CSV table of C-alpha atoms and ligand atoms in Angstrom, one decimal:
chain,number,residue,atom,x,y,z
A,1,MET,CA,105.8,98.4,63.4
A,2,LEU,CA,107.1,100.9,66.1
A,3,ALA,CA,107.6,98.2,69.0
A,4,THR,CA,111.4,98.1,70.2
A,5,GLN,CA,112.8,95.1,69.2
A,6,ARG,CA,113.6,94.5,72.8
A,7,LEU,CA,109.8,95.1,73.6
A,8,GLU,CA,109.0,92.1,71.3
A,9,ARG,CA,110.9,90.3,72.6
A,10,LEU,CA,109.4,90.1,75.8
A,11,ALA,CA,105.6,90.5,75.1
A,12,GLY,CA,103.8,87.8,76.1
A,13,GLU,CA,106.2,86.8,78.3
A,14,LEU,CA,107.0,89.8,80.7
A,15,VAL,CA,105.5,92.4,79.0
A,16,PHE,CA,101.4,91.8,78.7
A,17,GLN,CA,99.0,93.4,77.3
A,18,ALA,CA,96.3,95.8,80.2
A,19,MET,CA,93.3,93.8,79.1
A,20,SER,CA,94.5,90.4,79.5
A,21,LEU,CA,97.2,90.4,82.3
A,22,PRO,CA,98.2,86.4,83.2
A,23,ASP,CA,98.2,85.5,86.7
A,24,GLU,CA,101.9,85.2,85.9
A,25,GLU,CA,102.2,88.9,85.6
A,26,TYR,CA,101.8,89.2,89.1
A,27,LEU,CA,104.7,87.4,88.9
A,28,THR,CA,107.2,90.0,87.9
A,29,ASP,CA,109.0,92.2,88.7
A,30,LEU,CA,111.1,94.5,86.3
A,31,HIS,CA,111.9,97.6,88.2
A,32,LEU,CA,114.5,96.9,91.4
A,33,HIS,CA,117.5,99.4,92.4
A,34,THR,CA,120.6,97.8,94.8
A,35,ASP,CA,123.3,99.4,96.5
A,36,TYR,CA,124.9,99.9,93.8
A,37,THR,CA,123.3,103.2,93.0
A,38,ASP,CA,120.1,104.6,95.7
A,39,GLY,CA,118.7,101.3,96.8
A,40,ARG,CA,119.7,100.0,100.2
A,41,SER,CA,120.2,96.3,99.8
A,42,GLY,CA,122.5,94.4,97.3
A,43,VAL,CA,121.9,92.3,94.3
A,44,ALA,CA,122.1,89.2,96.4
A,45,ALA,CA,119.4,90.2,99.0
A,46,MET,CA,117.4,91.7,96.6
A,47,LEU,CA,117.5,88.3,94.1
A,48,ASP,CA,117.2,86.3,97.9
A,49,ALA,CA,113.7,88.6,98.6
A,50,ALA,CA,112.3,87.9,94.7
A,51,VAL,CA,112.6,83.7,95.4
A,52,ALA,CA,111.0,84.3,98.7
A,53,ALA,CA,108.3,86.1,96.8
A,54,GLY,CA,107.3,83.3,94.5
A,55,LEU,CA,108.4,86.4,91.8
A,56,ARG,CA,109.2,84.2,87.9
A,57,ALA,CA,111.3,87.4,86.8
A,58,VAL,CA,112.9,90.9,87.8
A,59,ALA,CA,114.5,93.1,86.2
A,60,PHE,CA,117.5,95.0,87.8
A,61,THR,CA,117.1,98.9,86.7
A,62,GLU,CA,119.9,100.7,87.8
A,63,HIS,CA,119.9,104.1,87.3
A,64,VAL,CA,122.3,105.7,84.9
A,65,ARG,CA,124.1,108.6,83.6
A,66,ARG,CA,125.9,108.9,80.5
A,67,GLY,CA,129.3,107.9,81.5
A,68,VAL,CA,128.6,105.3,84.1
A,69,ALA,CA,131.4,102.9,84.9
A,70,TRP,CA,130.2,100.6,87.0
A,71,LEU,CA,128.0,98.8,84.5
A,72,PRO,CA,130.2,95.8,83.7
A,73,THR,CA,131.0,94.8,87.3
A,74,PHE,CA,127.0,95.4,88.3
A,75,HIS,CA,126.2,92.9,85.5
A,76,ALA,CA,129.3,90.0,86.3
A,77,GLU,CA,127.6,90.8,89.9
A,78,VAL,CA,123.8,89.8,88.8
A,79,ARG,CA,125.3,86.7,86.4
A,80,ARG,CA,127.1,85.6,88.7
A,81,GLU,CA,123.9,85.8,92.1
A,82,ARG,CA,121.7,84.3,88.9
A,83,ALA,CA,123.4,81.5,88.5
A,84,THR,CA,122.7,80.0,91.4
A,85,ARG,CA,118.9,81.2,91.5
A,86,PRO,CA,118.0,78.8,87.8
A,87,GLY,CA,114.3,78.7,88.9
A,88,LEU,CA,114.7,83.0,89.0
A,89,ARG,CA,114.7,84.6,86.1
A,90,VAL,CA,117.1,87.8,86.0
A,91,LEU,CA,116.8,90.9,83.4
A,92,VAL,CA,119.2,93.5,83.7
A,93,GLY,CA,118.0,96.9,82.9
A,94,ILE,CA,118.4,100.6,82.9
A,95,GLU,CA,116.6,103.2,84.7
A,96,ALA,CA,117.5,106.6,81.8
A,97,LYS,CA,115.8,110.0,82.9
A,98,ALA,CA,115.3,112.3,80.2
A,99,LEU,CA,117.3,115.9,80.3
A,100,ASP,CA,115.3,117.3,78.2
A,101,LEU,CA,111.7,117.9,76.8
A,102,TYR,CA,113.1,116.4,73.2
A,103,GLY,CA,114.7,113.0,73.9
A,104,GLY,CA,117.6,113.4,75.1
A,105,LEU,CA,118.6,110.6,77.1
A,106,ASP,CA,120.9,110.3,80.1
A,107,ALA,CA,122.2,106.9,78.8
A,108,ASP,CA,125.3,105.7,76.6
A,109,GLU,CA,124.4,103.4,73.6
A,110,GLU,CA,127.0,100.7,75.2
A,111,ALA,CA,124.5,101.1,78.6
A,112,ILE,CA,121.2,100.6,76.0
A,113,ALA,CA,123.3,98.2,73.9
A,114,SER,CA,124.0,95.6,77.3
A,115,ALA,CA,120.1,96.6,78.1
A,116,ASP,CA,117.5,94.1,78.5
A,117,LEU,CA,114.7,96.6,79.2
A,118,VAL,CA,114.7,100.4,79.0
A,119,LEU,CA,112.5,102.6,81.3
A,120,GLY,CA,112.5,106.4,80.4
A,121,ALA,CA,111.9,108.1,83.3
A,122,PHE,CA,110.9,111.9,84.3
A,123,HIS,CA,113.2,113.1,87.4
A,124,ASN,CA,113.6,116.7,86.8
A,125,TYR,CA,112.1,119.2,85.2
A,126,PRO,CA,114.3,120.8,82.1
A,127,ASP,CA,114.8,124.6,82.5
A,128,GLY,CA,114.9,124.8,78.6
A,129,LEU,CA,118.6,125.9,78.4
A,130,GLY,CA,120.1,122.2,78.7
A,131,GLY,CA,119.7,121.8,82.4
A,132,PHE,CA,117.7,121.4,85.6
A,133,VAL,CA,115.4,124.0,87.4
A,134,SER,CA,113.9,123.4,90.8
A,135,PRO,CA,110.3,122.2,91.1
A,136,ARG,CA,110.1,125.5,92.9
A,137,GLU,CA,110.6,127.9,90.7
A,138,LEU,CA,107.8,126.0,88.7
A,139,ASP,CA,103.9,126.8,88.8
A,140,ALA,CA,102.0,123.3,89.1
A,141,THR,CA,100.6,123.8,85.7
A,142,THR,CA,104.2,124.5,84.0
A,143,ALA,CA,105.4,121.3,85.7
A,144,ALA,CA,102.9,119.5,84.4
A,145,LYS,CA,103.1,120.8,81.2
A,146,ARG,CA,107.1,119.5,80.9
A,147,GLU,CA,107.1,116.4,82.5
A,148,TYR,CA,104.1,115.7,79.5
A,149,GLU,CA,106.5,116.7,76.8
A,150,ALA,CA,109.5,115.2,78.0
A,151,SER,CA,107.3,111.5,78.6
A,152,TRP,CA,105.7,112.3,75.3
A,153,ALA,CA,109.3,112.5,73.9
A,154,LEU,CA,110.9,109.1,75.9
A,155,LEU,CA,107.5,107.6,74.1
A,156,GLU,CA,109.2,108.6,70.9
A,157,HIS,CA,112.9,107.6,71.4
A,158,ALA,CA,114.2,104.7,69.2
A,159,GLU,CA,116.0,102.7,72.5
A,160,VAL,CA,113.3,103.5,75.2
A,161,ASP,CA,110.5,100.2,76.4
A,162,VAL,CA,108.9,101.3,78.5
A,163,LEU,CA,107.8,104.6,80.0
A,164,ALA,CA,108.4,104.5,83.9
A,165,HIS,CA,106.2,105.9,86.7
A,166,PRO,CA,104.3,108.2,84.6
A,167,GLY,CA,102.9,111.6,86.4
A,168,ALA,CA,105.1,110.2,89.0
A,169,LEU,CA,106.8,113.7,89.6
A,170,THR,CA,104.5,116.3,89.3
A,171,ARG,CA,102.1,114.0,91.4
A,172,LYS,CA,105.1,113.8,94.2
A,173,LYS,CA,105.8,117.5,94.0
A,174,PHE,CA,102.7,118.9,93.4
A,175,GLY,CA,99.8,116.8,94.6
A,176,SER,CA,98.6,116.0,91.5
A,177,PHE,CA,99.3,115.2,87.2
A,178,PRO,CA,96.6,115.8,85.3
A,179,ASP,CA,93.5,112.5,84.4
A,180,GLU,CA,93.8,113.7,80.9
A,181,LEU,CA,97.4,114.1,80.0
A,182,THR,CA,98.1,110.9,81.8
A,183,ARG,CA,95.8,109.9,79.2
A,184,GLN,CA,97.1,110.9,76.1
A,185,LEU,CA,101.1,109.4,77.3
A,186,VAL,CA,98.9,106.0,77.8
A,187,ARG,CA,97.4,106.2,74.2
A,188,LYS,CA,100.8,107.7,72.7
A,189,ALA,CA,102.4,104.9,74.0
A,190,GLY,CA,100.0,102.4,72.3
A,191,ARG,CA,100.5,104.1,68.9
A,192,GLN,CA,104.5,103.6,69.6
A,193,GLY,CA,104.3,100.0,70.7
A,194,ARG,CA,105.7,100.7,74.0
A,195,ALA,CA,105.1,100.1,77.4
A,196,ILE,CA,103.6,102.2,80.8
A,197,GLU,CA,104.0,101.2,83.8
A,198,LEU,CA,102.0,99.8,86.9
A,199,ASN,CA,105.0,101.8,88.9
A,200,GLY,CA,104.9,100.5,93.0
A,201,GLU,CA,106.6,103.0,94.5
A,202,TYR,CA,104.2,106.6,93.4
A,203,ALA,CA,101.3,104.9,93.2
A,204,ASP,CA,98.4,105.2,95.6
A,205,ALA,CA,95.3,103.0,95.0
A,206,ASP,CA,93.6,105.3,93.6
A,207,ALA,CA,96.3,106.6,91.3
A,208,LEU,CA,96.8,102.7,90.3
A,209,ALA,CA,93.7,101.9,89.3
A,210,ALA,CA,92.5,104.6,87.2
A,211,LEU,CA,96.2,104.3,85.7
A,212,LEU,CA,95.2,100.6,84.7
A,213,ARG,CA,91.6,101.5,83.3
A,214,TRP,CA,93.0,103.8,81.0
A,215,CYS,CA,95.9,101.2,80.2
A,216,ARG,CA,93.0,98.4,79.1
A,217,GLU,CA,90.6,101.3,77.6
A,218,GLU,CA,93.4,101.4,75.4
A,219,ASP,CA,94.4,97.8,75.8
A,220,VAL,CA,98.3,99.2,75.7
A,221,TRP,CA,101.2,96.4,76.5
A,222,VAL,CA,101.9,97.2,80.9
A,223,THR,CA,105.0,96.7,83.1
A,224,LEU,CA,104.7,95.7,86.7
A,225,GLY,CA,107.6,97.7,88.9
A,226,SER,CA,107.8,97.5,92.2
A,227,ASN,CA,110.7,100.6,92.0
A,228,ALA,CA,112.0,98.6,94.9
A,229,HIS,CA,114.6,100.3,96.6
A,230,HIS,CA,114.8,97.6,99.9
A,231,ALA,CA,114.7,93.9,99.4
A,232,ASP,CA,111.6,94.3,102.1
A,233,GLU,CA,109.5,95.9,98.2
A,234,VAL,CA,110.5,93.6,95.9
A,235,GLY,CA,107.5,92.4,94.5
A,236,ARG,CA,105.1,94.5,96.3
A,237,ILE,CA,103.6,95.8,92.6
A,238,GLY,CA,102.1,92.4,92.2
A,239,ARG,CA,100.6,92.7,95.1
A,240,MET,CA,99.2,95.9,94.8
A,241,VAL,CA,97.8,95.4,91.1
A,242,LYS,CA,96.0,92.4,92.4
A,243,GLU,CA,93.9,94.1,95.1
A,244,VAL,CA,93.2,97.0,92.6
A,245,LEU,CA,92.1,94.7,90.1
A,246,ALA,CA,89.6,92.6,92.2
A,247,HIS,CA,88.2,95.9,93.0
A,248,ALA,CA,87.2,96.9,90.0
A,249,GLY,CA,85.9,93.8,89.2
B,301,ZN,ZN1,112.0,107.0,88.3
B,302,ZN,ZN1,113.4,104.0,89.4
């Protein structure tokens, strides 16, 4: 079995196969940021919003880098805050970005070992020389190819549980990401036993509907993640997915 141990622990509880999304999955939000990185709300405000939205489980997935020092402080704050909200399950994961096209991940071993969930994300275009290149220096085809190759390698990384927002950077910078490449990534996730994230920040309704359709065709594991950077955004992905499924009939 290729799936990570973390995913196997969460399967059927917080991670579901796309063909059998139970209603409870709409009440999960496994992609939250706080003011420890680029979010604008604190831990307590995010959890209050989750409780107010009636969610049953959330995961903080802060941006980490190799060498970040604040993770133990962050974990301690989350432990304190979740102890006062016993009805809400609170995971502490990480969102780690691809450093290259070959599975390099911008996270320390300790950060991974302490995480309940590891999102692998594509946030910068590798230049092939160990650094990154501005999207302005790329054409759409090259950009899509790099995002695809790096995302493919993330799905092969032993520690990546979920491919966050597939195709999102190229869609944001160049207007679209090829359907066929997204479908290949979904199939790869299925073969690897990893999850594809339905993300609330980057996808419009059409893109989300298409991604969900392909995830259902392959019946891969999916997670719901609002990518909330403010308390107001907690739980939005559940409403979006519900709407998309209602229209899909
Ligand atoms: Zn991201
Ligand atoms: Zn994020």
